[in-house]
Coordinates of C-alpha atoms in Angstrom, one line a residue:
M1455 CA 108.3 96.6 97.5
S1456 CA 110.0 94.6 99.6
L1457 CA 108.4 91.9 102.3
R1458 CA 109.8 92.9 105.0
S1459 CA 110.5 89.7 108.0
L1460 CA 108.4 90.4 111.3
N1461 CA 111.6 90.0 113.0
S1462 CA 112.8 93.3 112.2
K1463 CA 110.4 94.4 114.7
P1464 CA 111.8 98.1 116.3
K1465 CA 113.4 98.2 119.6
T1466 CA 112.0 100.9 120.8
L1467 CA 108.2 99.1 120.8
H1468 CA 109.0 96.0 122.1
S1469 CA 111.0 97.5 124.7
I1470 CA 107.9 99.2 125.7
F1471 CA 105.5 96.1 125.2
H1472 CA 108.2 93.9 126.9
S1473 CA 107.5 95.7 129.6
L1474 CA 103.9 96.3 129.7
L1475 CA 102.4 92.9 128.4
S1476 CA 104.5 90.5 129.4
P1477 CA 102.3 87.2 130.4
P1478 CA 99.2 87.1 131.9
K1479 CA 117.5 104.7 78.2
P1480 CA 117.2 102.6 74.6
N1481 CA 121.1 101.9 73.0
T1482 CA 121.2 102.7 69.1
H1483 CA 123.4 100.1 68.1
Y1484 CA 125.3 100.3 64.6
N1485 CA 125.7 97.0 62.3
P1486 CA 128.6 97.4 60.4
F1487 CA 126.6 95.1 57.9
S1488 CA 124.6 97.5 56.9
S1489 CA 124.3 101.1 55.2
L1490 CA 121.3 102.0 57.8
T1491 CA 121.7 102.7 62.0
Y1492 CA 119.3 100.9 63.4
Q1493 CA 117.1 101.0 67.2
N1494 CA 116.7 97.5 68.7
P1495 CA 113.3 97.8 70.6
P1496 CA 113.9 100.1 73.7
P1497 CA 114.8 97.0 76.2
P1498 CA 112.2 97.0 78.9
P1499 CA 112.5 99.4 82.3
S1500 CA 113.7 98.8 85.7
P1501 CA 111.6 96.8 87.4
H1502 CA 112.7 98.9 91.0
L1503 CA 112.6 102.5 89.0
V1504 CA 109.1 101.9 88.3
N1505 CA 108.3 100.4 91.7
E1506 CA 110.1 103.8 92.8
I1507 CA 108.0 106.1 90.6
S1508 CA 104.8 104.2 91.3
R1509 CA 105.4 104.9 95.4
I1510 CA 106.1 108.7 94.7
L1511 CA 103.4 108.7 92.5
S1512 CA 101.4 107.1 95.9
D1513 CA 102.6 109.0 98.2
H1514 CA 102.3 112.1 96.8
R1515 CA 98.2 111.8 95.6
N1516 CA 97.1 114.6 96.9
P1517 CA 96.0 117.8 95.0
H1518 CA 98.8 119.8 97.7
H1519 CA 101.2 117.3 97.9
D1520 CA 104.6 118.4 96.2
L1521 CA 104.8 115.3 93.2
E1522 CA 106.9 117.0 91.0
H1523 CA 109.7 117.7 92.7
S1524 CA 109.7 114.3 94.0
L1525 CA 111.1 113.6 90.4
N1526 CA 112.6 115.6 89.2
P1527 CA 116.0 113.6 90.3
L1528 CA 114.1 110.9 88.4
C1529 CA 113.6 113.4 84.7
T1530 CA 117.0 111.6 83.2
Q1531 CA 115.9 107.8 83.3
I1532 CA 112.2 108.5 82.3
S1533 CA 111.7 106.5 78.6
T1534 CA 108.0 106.0 76.7
N1535 CA 107.8 102.1 78.2
L1536 CA 108.7 103.5 81.9
V1537 CA 105.6 106.0 81.4
E1538 CA 103.4 103.6 80.3
Q1539 CA 104.3 101.1 82.7
V1540 CA 104.5 103.4 85.2
L1541 CA 100.6 105.0 84.1
K1542 CA 99.6 101.0 83.9
R1543 CA 101.0 100.5 88.1
C1544 CA 98.8 103.2 89.2
K1545 CA 95.6 103.2 86.7
N1546 CA 93.8 103.7 90.5
L1547 CA 95.9 107.6 91.8
G1548 CA 94.3 109.4 89.1
L1549 CA 95.8 113.1 90.5
S1550 CA 98.7 111.7 90.6
A1551 CA 99.3 109.3 87.5
H1552 CA 97.9 113.3 85.2
R1553 CA 100.5 115.4 87.8
F1554 CA 103.4 112.4 86.4
F1555 CA 101.7 112.5 82.7
L1556 CA 102.1 115.8 82.3
W1557 CA 105.2 116.3 84.2
A1558 CA 107.0 114.3 81.8
K1559 CA 105.6 115.6 79.0
T1560 CA 107.6 118.9 80.1
I1561 CA 111.0 116.6 79.5
P1562 CA 113.2 118.3 76.7
G1563 CA 112.7 115.4 73.7
F1564 CA 110.5 113.0 75.9
Q1565 CA 107.1 112.2 73.5
H1566 CA 104.4 109.8 75.1
S1567 CA 103.6 106.9 73.3
F1568 CA 100.0 106.4 72.6
E1569 CA 99.2 103.5 74.2
S1570 CA 100.6 105.9 76.8
Y1571 CA 97.7 108.5 76.1
H1572 CA 94.8 105.5 76.1
I1573 CA 95.6 104.6 79.8
L1574 CA 96.1 108.4 80.7
I1575 CA 92.3 108.5 79.1
E1576 CA 90.7 105.3 81.3
I1577 CA 92.6 106.5 85.0
L1578 CA 91.1 109.5 84.6
G1579 CA 87.5 108.6 84.0
S1580 CA 88.3 105.6 86.5
S1581 CA 89.1 108.3 89.3
K1582 CA 85.9 110.1 88.6
Q1583 CA 87.7 113.4 86.8
Y1584 CA 85.7 113.5 84.1
A1585 CA 86.4 117.5 83.2
V1586 CA 89.6 116.9 83.5
L1587 CA 89.5 114.1 80.9
W1588 CA 87.8 116.1 78.3
D1589 CA 89.8 119.6 78.1
F1590 CA 92.7 116.4 78.3
L1591 CA 90.8 115.7 74.5
I1592 CA 90.0 118.6 73.1
E1593 CA 93.8 119.7 74.0
V1594 CA 94.8 116.4 72.2
R1595 CA 92.5 117.4 69.2
E1596 CA 93.5 121.2 69.1
S1597 CA 97.3 119.7 68.9
K1598 CA 96.6 117.1 67.3
C1599 CA 99.7 114.7 68.6
I1600 CA 97.5 112.0 68.5
E1601 CA 94.7 110.8 66.2
I1602 CA 91.8 110.1 68.4
V1603 CA 90.5 106.7 67.7
P1604 CA 86.9 105.3 68.2
E1605 CA 88.7 103.0 71.1
V1606 CA 89.0 106.5 73.1
F1607 CA 85.1 106.8 73.0
W1608 CA 84.8 102.7 74.2
L1609 CA 86.7 104.4 77.6
I1610 CA 85.2 106.9 77.4
F1611 CA 81.3 104.9 77.3
R1612 CA 82.5 101.8 79.9
V1613 CA 84.3 104.5 82.6
Y1614 CA 80.8 106.0 82.2
S1615 CA 78.5 103.1 82.5
R1616 CA 80.8 101.5 85.3
A1617 CA 79.8 105.2 88.0
N1618 CA 75.9 104.5 86.7
L1619 CA 75.9 107.3 84.6
P1620 CA 74.5 106.0 81.2
R1621 CA 73.2 109.6 80.0
D1622 CA 76.8 110.9 80.1
A1623 CA 77.6 108.2 78.1
I1624 CA 75.2 107.8 75.6
R1625 CA 76.1 112.3 75.3
A1626 CA 79.6 110.9 75.0
F1627 CA 78.2 108.6 71.6
N1628 CA 77.1 112.3 70.2
R1629 CA 79.9 114.1 71.0
M1630 CA 82.5 111.8 69.1
V1631 CA 81.7 113.6 64.8
E1632 CA 82.7 117.2 67.6
F1633 CA 86.4 115.0 67.2
G1634 CA 86.0 114.2 63.5
I1635 CA 84.5 110.3 64.7
K1636 CA 81.5 109.6 61.9
P1637 CA 80.3 106.6 64.4
S1638 CA 79.5 103.6 62.5
V1639 CA 77.3 100.4 64.0
L1640 CA 80.1 99.3 65.7
D1641 CA 80.5 101.7 68.2
L1642 CA 76.8 101.6 69.0
D1643 CA 77.1 98.2 69.2
Q1644 CA 79.9 98.6 72.7
L1645 CA 77.4 102.3 73.9
M1646 CA 75.0 99.1 73.9
Y1647 CA 77.8 96.9 75.4
T1648 CA 78.7 99.1 78.5
L1649 CA 75.3 100.3 79.3
C1650 CA 73.9 96.9 79.5
K1651 CA 76.9 95.0 81.6
R1652 CA 76.5 97.5 84.2
K1653 CA 72.5 96.5 83.8
H1654 CA 71.4 100.5 82.1
V1655 CA 69.6 98.6 79.2
K1656 CA 66.4 101.2 80.1
Y1657 CA 68.8 104.1 78.7
A1658 CA 70.7 101.6 76.2
H1659 CA 67.3 100.4 74.5
E1660 CA 65.3 104.1 74.5
F1661 CA 69.0 105.0 73.2
F1662 CA 68.9 102.4 70.1
D1663 CA 64.8 102.8 69.3
K1664 CA 65.6 106.1 69.3
V1665 CA 68.8 105.9 66.2
K1666 CA 68.0 102.5 65.0
S1667 CA 66.9 104.0 61.7
G1668 CA 70.4 105.2 60.9
F1669 CA 72.6 102.2 60.7
E1670 CA 72.9 98.8 58.8
L1671 CA 71.3 96.7 62.4
N1672 CA 72.9 93.1 62.8
A1673 CA 72.2 90.0 65.0
K1674 CA 74.5 90.9 67.4
I1675 CA 72.8 94.5 68.6
Y1676 CA 70.5 92.0 69.7
S1677 CA 72.5 89.7 71.2
I1678 CA 73.5 92.3 73.6
L1679 CA 70.1 94.1 74.7
M1680 CA 68.4 91.0 74.9
R1681 CA 70.9 89.5 77.5
G1682 CA 70.5 93.3 79.8
W1683 CA 67.1 92.2 79.6
G1684 CA 68.1 89.0 80.9
D1685 CA 70.5 90.5 83.6
V1686 CA 67.7 92.5 85.2
G1687 CA 65.1 89.2 84.9
D1688 CA 63.2 91.2 82.0
S1689 CA 62.4 88.1 80.0
D1690 CA 59.9 89.7 78.1
E1691 CA 61.4 92.5 76.3
A1692 CA 63.9 89.6 75.6
R1693 CA 61.3 88.0 73.6
K1694 CA 60.6 91.6 71.7
L1695 CA 63.5 92.0 71.1
F1696 CA 63.6 88.3 70.2
D1697 CA 61.6 88.7 67.7
E1698 CA 61.9 92.3 66.4
M1699 CA 64.9 90.8 65.1
T1700 CA 63.7 88.0 63.4
E1701 CA 61.3 90.1 61.8
R1702 CA 63.8 92.6 60.5
G1703 CA 65.5 89.6 58.4
C1704 CA 68.8 89.5 60.8
L1705 CA 70.5 86.0 60.6
V1706 CA 70.1 84.6 64.0
D1707 CA 73.3 82.5 64.8
V1708 CA 74.2 80.8 68.0
P1709 CA 74.7 83.5 70.3
A1710 CA 71.7 85.1 69.8
Y1711 CA 70.3 82.1 70.3
N1712 CA 72.3 81.9 73.5
S1713 CA 71.5 85.9 74.5
Y1714 CA 67.8 84.8 73.8
L1715 CA 68.1 81.3 76.0
E1716 CA 70.3 83.4 79.7
A1717 CA 67.3 86.2 79.4
L1718 CA 65.0 83.1 79.8
C1719 CA 66.4 81.6 81.8
K1720 CA 66.8 84.9 84.4
G1721 CA 63.5 85.5 83.8
G1722 CA 63.2 82.0 85.8
K1723 CA 61.6 80.6 82.4
V1724 CA 63.1 77.4 81.9
D1725 CA 61.3 75.3 80.5
E1726 CA 60.6 77.8 77.7
A1727 CA 63.7 78.4 77.1
Y1728 CA 64.2 74.2 76.7
K1729 CA 62.2 74.7 73.6
V1730 CA 64.1 77.5 72.1
F1731 CA 67.1 75.0 72.5
R1732 CA 65.4 72.3 70.8
E1733 CA 63.7 74.7 68.5
M1734 CA 67.8 75.8 67.7
G1735 CA 68.4 72.1 65.8
S1736 CA 65.3 71.9 63.5
N1737 CA 66.8 75.6 62.3
G1738 CA 69.9 74.4 61.5
T1739 CA 71.8 75.7 64.6
D1740 CA 74.0 73.7 66.2
P1741 CA 74.2 75.0 70.0
D1742 CA 77.6 74.9 71.4
A1743 CA 79.6 75.1 75.1
C1744 CA 78.1 78.7 76.0
T1745 CA 74.0 77.9 75.0
Y1746 CA 75.1 74.0 77.4
S1747 CA 76.3 76.3 80.1
I1748 CA 73.7 78.4 80.1
F1749 CA 71.0 75.6 81.3
I1750 CA 73.9 74.7 83.3
R1751 CA 73.8 77.7 85.6
A1752 CA 70.1 78.0 85.3
Y1753 CA 70.0 74.2 86.9
C1754 CA 72.8 75.6 89.6
E1755 CA 70.9 78.6 90.2
A1756 CA 67.4 76.5 91.0
N1757 CA 69.8 73.7 93.1
D1758 CA 69.4 71.2 90.9
I1759 CA 72.6 68.8 90.6
H1760 CA 70.9 66.7 89.3
S1761 CA 70.4 68.2 86.1
V1762 CA 73.4 70.0 86.4
F1763 CA 75.0 66.2 85.9
R1764 CA 73.2 65.7 83.6
V1765 CA 74.0 68.4 80.8
L1766 CA 78.0 68.0 81.0
D1767 CA 77.3 64.1 80.2
R1768 CA 75.7 65.2 77.1
M1769 CA 78.6 67.7 76.9
K1770 CA 81.2 64.2 77.2
R1771 CA 78.6 63.0 74.9
Y1772 CA 78.9 66.0 71.8
N1773 CA 82.1 66.7 72.7
L1774 CA 81.5 70.1 74.3
L1775 CA 83.9 71.7 77.0
P1776 CA 82.6 73.5 79.3
N1777 CA 84.2 76.4 80.1
V1778 CA 86.2 78.0 84.0
Y1779 CA 83.4 80.9 84.5
S1780 CA 80.8 76.9 83.9
Y1781 CA 83.4 74.5 86.2
N1782 CA 83.2 77.5 89.4
C1783 CA 79.5 77.5 89.4
I1784 CA 78.5 73.7 89.9
I1785 CA 81.6 73.9 92.3
K1786 CA 80.7 77.2 94.6
K1787 CA 76.8 75.0 94.3
L1788 CA 78.1 71.6 95.8
C1789 CA 80.5 73.1 97.8
K1790 CA 77.6 74.7 99.8
N1791 CA 75.5 71.9 99.7
D1792 CA 79.0 70.0 101.4
K1793 CA 79.4 67.9 99.4
V1794 CA 83.1 69.3 98.8
E1795 CA 84.7 65.4 97.9
E1796 CA 82.7 66.3 94.5
A1797 CA 83.7 69.5 94.3
Y1798 CA 87.5 68.3 94.2
Q1799 CA 86.4 65.7 92.1
L1800 CA 85.4 67.8 89.4
L1801 CA 88.5 70.3 89.8
D1802 CA 90.8 67.1 88.9
E1803 CA 88.8 66.5 86.2
M1804 CA 89.2 69.9 84.9
I1805 CA 92.4 69.5 84.8
E1806 CA 92.3 66.2 83.3
R1807 CA 90.0 68.0 80.3
G1808 CA 92.2 71.2 80.1
V1809 CA 90.8 73.3 81.2
M1810 CA 92.8 75.6 84.0
P1811 CA 91.4 75.9 87.6
D1812 CA 91.3 79.4 88.6
A1813 CA 91.4 81.6 91.2
W1814 CA 87.3 80.7 92.2
S1815 CA 88.0 77.9 91.4
Y1816 CA 89.5 76.9 94.8
N1817 CA 88.5 79.8 96.7
A1818 CA 85.2 78.5 96.1
I1819 CA 86.2 75.3 97.9
Q1820 CA 88.5 77.1 100.4
A1821 CA 86.1 79.0 101.6
H1822 CA 83.6 76.2 102.7
H1823 CA 87.8 74.3 104.9
C1824 CA 88.0 78.0 106.6
D1825 CA 83.8 78.6 107.5
H1826 CA 84.2 75.5 108.9
C1827 CA 87.2 75.3 109.9
E1828 CA 88.6 72.7 108.4
V1829 CA 92.2 74.5 109.3
N1830 CA 94.4 71.6 107.4
R1831 CA 92.6 71.4 104.2
A1832 CA 92.2 74.9 104.0
L1833 CA 96.2 75.1 103.6
M1834 CA 96.3 71.9 102.3
L1835 CA 94.5 73.6 99.5
L1836 CA 96.7 76.2 99.8
S1837 CA 99.7 74.1 99.0
R1838 CA 97.8 72.0 95.8
M1839 CA 97.3 76.0 94.2
K1840 CA 101.4 76.6 94.0
K1841 CA 101.5 72.9 92.4
D1842 CA 98.9 73.8 89.9
N1843 CA 100.5 77.2 89.5
C1844 CA 97.5 78.8 90.3
K1845 CA 98.6 82.0 92.4
P1846 CA 96.3 82.5 95.1
D1847 CA 95.0 85.6 95.0
R1848 CA 93.3 88.7 97.6
H1849 CA 90.7 86.7 98.7
T1850 CA 92.9 83.5 99.2
Y1851 CA 94.8 85.0 101.6
N1852 CA 92.5 87.0 103.2
M1853 CA 90.4 83.9 103.9
V1854 CA 93.2 81.4 105.6
L1855 CA 94.6 84.0 108.0
K1856 CA 90.8 85.0 109.4
L1857 CA 90.6 81.4 109.8
L1858 CA 93.9 80.9 111.2
I1859 CA 93.8 84.2 113.6
R1860 CA 90.4 83.4 114.5
I1861 CA 91.3 79.5 116.0
G1862 CA 94.9 80.9 117.5
R1863 CA 96.8 79.3 114.8
F1864 CA 99.3 82.2 114.9
D1865 CA 102.2 80.1 114.0
R1866 CA 101.2 79.5 110.9
A1867 CA 99.5 82.6 109.7
T1868 CA 103.5 83.8 110.1
E1869 CA 104.2 81.1 107.3
V1870 CA 101.0 81.7 105.1
W1871 CA 102.3 85.6 105.8
E1872 CA 106.0 85.0 105.4
S1873 CA 105.1 82.8 101.8
M1874 CA 103.2 85.6 99.5
G1875 CA 106.6 86.6 98.7
E1876 CA 107.5 83.0 97.1
M1877 CA 104.2 83.2 94.9
G1878 CA 104.6 86.8 93.9
F1879 CA 102.2 88.2 96.4
Y1880 CA 102.1 90.9 98.1
P1881 CA 99.8 92.2 100.7
S1882 CA 97.2 95.3 100.4
V1883 CA 95.4 97.6 102.8
S1884 CA 93.0 94.5 102.9
T1885 CA 95.5 91.8 104.2
Y1886 CA 96.8 94.0 106.5
S1887 CA 94.3 94.5 107.9
V1888 CA 93.5 91.1 108.4
M1889 CA 96.7 91.1 110.5
I1890 CA 96.0 93.8 112.5
H1891 CA 92.3 93.0 113.1
G1892 CA 92.5 89.7 114.4
L1893 CA 95.3 90.1 116.4
C1894 CA 94.0 92.6 118.0
K1895 CA 91.2 90.7 119.3
K1896 CA 93.2 88.7 120.8
K1897 CA 94.7 88.1 124.3
H1898 CA 98.3 88.7 124.2
K1899 CA 98.6 89.2 120.2
L1900 CA 98.7 93.9 120.4
E1901 CA 102.6 93.8 120.0
E1902 CA 101.6 91.9 117.3
A1903 CA 100.2 93.7 115.7
C1904 CA 101.6 96.5 116.2
K1905 CA 104.1 94.7 114.0
Y1906 CA 102.1 94.3 111.4
F1907 CA 101.3 97.9 111.1
E1908 CA 104.8 99.1 111.3
I1909 CA 105.4 97.0 108.6
M1910 CA 102.8 98.9 106.2
I1911 CA 103.9 101.9 107.2
D1912 CA 107.2 101.4 106.3
E1913 CA 106.2 100.3 102.8
G1914 CA 103.9 102.9 102.2
I1915 CA 101.0 101.2 102.5
P1916 CA 97.9 103.8 104.1
P1917 CA 96.0 102.2 106.8
Y1918 CA 92.2 102.1 106.8
S1919 CA 91.0 105.1 109.6
S1920 CA 88.8 102.2 111.2
T1921 CA 92.6 100.1 111.5
V1922 CA 94.4 103.1 113.3
E1923 CA 91.1 103.5 115.1
M1924 CA 90.9 100.2 116.6
L1925 CA 94.8 100.2 117.1
R1926 CA 94.4 103.6 118.4
N1927 CA 91.9 102.4 121.5
R1928 CA 93.5 99.2 122.1
L1929 CA 96.3 100.6 123.2
R1930 CA 94.7 103.6 125.2
G1931 CA 92.5 100.8 126.4
L1932 CA 95.6 99.1 128.0
G1933 CA 97.2 101.8 129.6
L1934 CA 99.9 102.4 127.0
L1935 CA 99.8 106.0 125.9
E1936 CA 103.1 106.2 124.5
H1937 CA 103.2 103.8 122.7
T1938 CA 100.1 105.6 120.2
E1939 CA 102.4 108.2 120.0
I1940 CA 105.8 106.1 119.4
L1941 CA 103.5 104.7 116.4
A1942 CA 101.9 108.5 115.5
S1943 CA 105.6 109.5 115.6
K1944 CA 106.4 107.0 113.0
M1945 CA 103.6 107.7 110.8
E1946 CA 104.5 111.2 110.2
Q1947 CA 108.6 110.2 109.3
S1948 CA 107.2 108.7 106.3
T1949 CA 107.4 109.5 103.0
S1950 CA 103.6 108.4 102.0
C1951 CA 102.3 111.7 102.7
S1952 CA 98.2 109.9 103.4
I1953 CA 99.8 108.3 106.3
Q1954 CA 102.0 111.4 107.9
E1955 CA 98.0 113.2 107.2
M1956 CA 96.8 110.3 109.5
A1957 CA 99.2 110.6 112.3
N1958 CA 96.9 112.9 114.4
L1959 CA 94.3 109.9 113.5
M1960 CA 96.5 107.7 116.2
R1961 CA 96.8 110.6 118.6
E1962 CA 93.3 111.4 118.9
V1963 CA 91.0 111.3 121.9
S1964 CA 87.7 110.3 121.8
I1965 CA 84.6 112.1 122.4
L1966 CA 84.7 109.9 125.2
T1967 CA 87.4 110.6 127.0
M1968 CA 86.8 115.1 126.7
K1969 CA 83.9 114.6 128.6
V1970 CA 85.7 112.8 131.5
I1971 CA 88.0 115.2 131.0
D1972 CA 85.3 118.0 131.5
K1973 CA 84.1 116.9 134.3
P1974 CA 85.0 118.1 137.8
K1975 CA 88.8 116.4 138.5
A1976 CA 87.6 116.4 142.4
E1977 CA 85.1 113.5 140.8
Y1978 CA 87.5 111.3 138.9
L1979 CA 90.3 111.9 141.2
G1980 CA 90.7 109.1 143.5
L1981 CA 89.6 106.4 141.1
A1982 CA 92.0 108.3 137.9
R1983 CA 94.8 107.5 140.8
R1984 CA 93.9 103.6 141.6
I1985 CA 92.8 103.0 137.5
C1986 CA 97.4 103.9 137.0
M1987 CA 98.2 102.1 139.5
Q1988 CA 96.5 98.8 138.1
Q1989 CA 98.4 100.1 134.8
L1990 CA 101.5 101.3 135.4
P1991 CA 103.8 98.5 135.7
E1992 CA 106.2 98.5 139.6
S1993 CA 109.6 99.3 136.4
E1994 CA 107.9 102.5 135.7
E1995 CA 109.5 105.7 137.0
S1996 CA 107.0 108.3 136.9
S1997 CA 104.0 107.5 139.6
P1998 CA 100.3 108.6 139.2
D1999 CA 100.7 112.3 140.6
E2000 CA 103.0 113.3 137.6
L2001 CA 100.4 112.1 134.8
S2002 CA 98.8 114.3 133.3
D2003 CA 94.8 115.1 133.2
I2004 CA 94.7 114.7 129.6
D2005 CA 96.1 111.3 130.7
I2006 CA 94.4 110.4 133.7
G2007 CA 91.1 111.6 131.3
I2008 CA 91.9 109.4 128.8
M2009 CA 92.6 106.4 131.3
I2010 CA 88.6 106.3 132.9
G2011 CA 87.4 107.4 129.5
E2012 CA 88.6 104.1 127.8
I2013 CA 88.1 102.1 130.7
L2014 CA 84.5 103.1 130.5
K2015 CA 83.9 102.7 127.8
R2016 CA 84.7 99.0 127.7
L2017 CA 82.5 98.5 130.7
W2018 CA 79.2 99.9 128.4
V2019 CA 79.2 103.3 130.8
S2020 CA 77.8 105.6 129.7
I2021 CA 78.9 109.1 131.4

């Protein structure tokens, strides 16, 4: 995907704005020293080809789009590695990815990899194509093209849990035998983990009680359930599980203690957690860095910064290192308490101790700078991320761009935008929307907003409907009806079918406008002519008399809307 320069602007749109808005395949090699012909690992697929196919899938995401017709010219370039890369890139395009997989399967001599099947199963689940997913699994079982392994069902547990369908995840566990898999305690662990991670611990615990007699249990599954109850703030249930675990004679290891401590802390029982912490030593179990990190997060939650640093100092004495997540909790809390300098010191300490900050480490500080309109410090922090080899993410750029547009530093916003490609970041729909929505709200910046909208269309990124509506309403509010038509025409010419289908939204006449048109023409004709005279520049060739009723209605409707006049 190329990042187009903003200097390249369509001449037709620029001229209108200038007049209307002036200020106010793998190779097989033969080794001559060997009697065998061998095949080197296939080279990685061309990034350009991966991008091109991904773009086609994005442009043809609806069932009625003729995806296969667009893919056919590329059939001679399809390889196993290429299919894997495209599927990984298009995980959010469930229907298109499935159709691409089936299309590739029809190419003579082509065979999907084991990895491709796994990726597609995850894609179908994530896109909630559950019926298609099970049909696909049954087809795989009948054709015996690959072996269905337990990890496939782990993916299914995860997608059902993410979709808040815990009963379906449990049913999937029970269906494993249909596919020749006898569930093991490891599979039960995975089911419990995925359910608890999405806070479906009640369903997990109930199912665990039903089936636990059929498995040889260990501390791991109890740890998962205790942590699950902790995540929903029920430390009493966690305590019952801890007691049951010890009664069964399970070896209580450090992870089990940590899960119990975390559940107690999240349930607001930090003092009780500290007593259990002290018991660990007497039982011959030494706390690890994760143990201390639990108390760090608990003290951060209680806004007890003094205790946080006391725990940090104790970890240093025992040569234990907090992970990046624990550091991020402290940095976020320091920034919330306006102690930004201490947050920077902690950032430096992380690097010195070999814990590399991630984007969230910097974003916690960046959020403070942006909330307090500290432009220079925000830009300096962005530069520091580059220096520290930390790639800014969508949240980083969105925060900084919002700030720069809000305070009117449009020049710096452009600089940040143009530097994103150098950092390997390519804007998605949310980042484009930040620019377009922000510029739409600024005086004399509607042309800039339209430029970003056009780049977005050229890149084949479908905009939010709210973005289309905002731009349309702002243009109509200024009487720039011809401009909405130009943008709508550009959308119709896009290679993306989704963008094409949104063109009518750009042309759509608001309900308020239609009410105006339904009124007797005589009531508004005089007002309409006066409005038209004010909206049209002297150089405009058409006169108010040549405007249609729809043009007059739109102008009145949008102006009345801005004046909060109800018709």
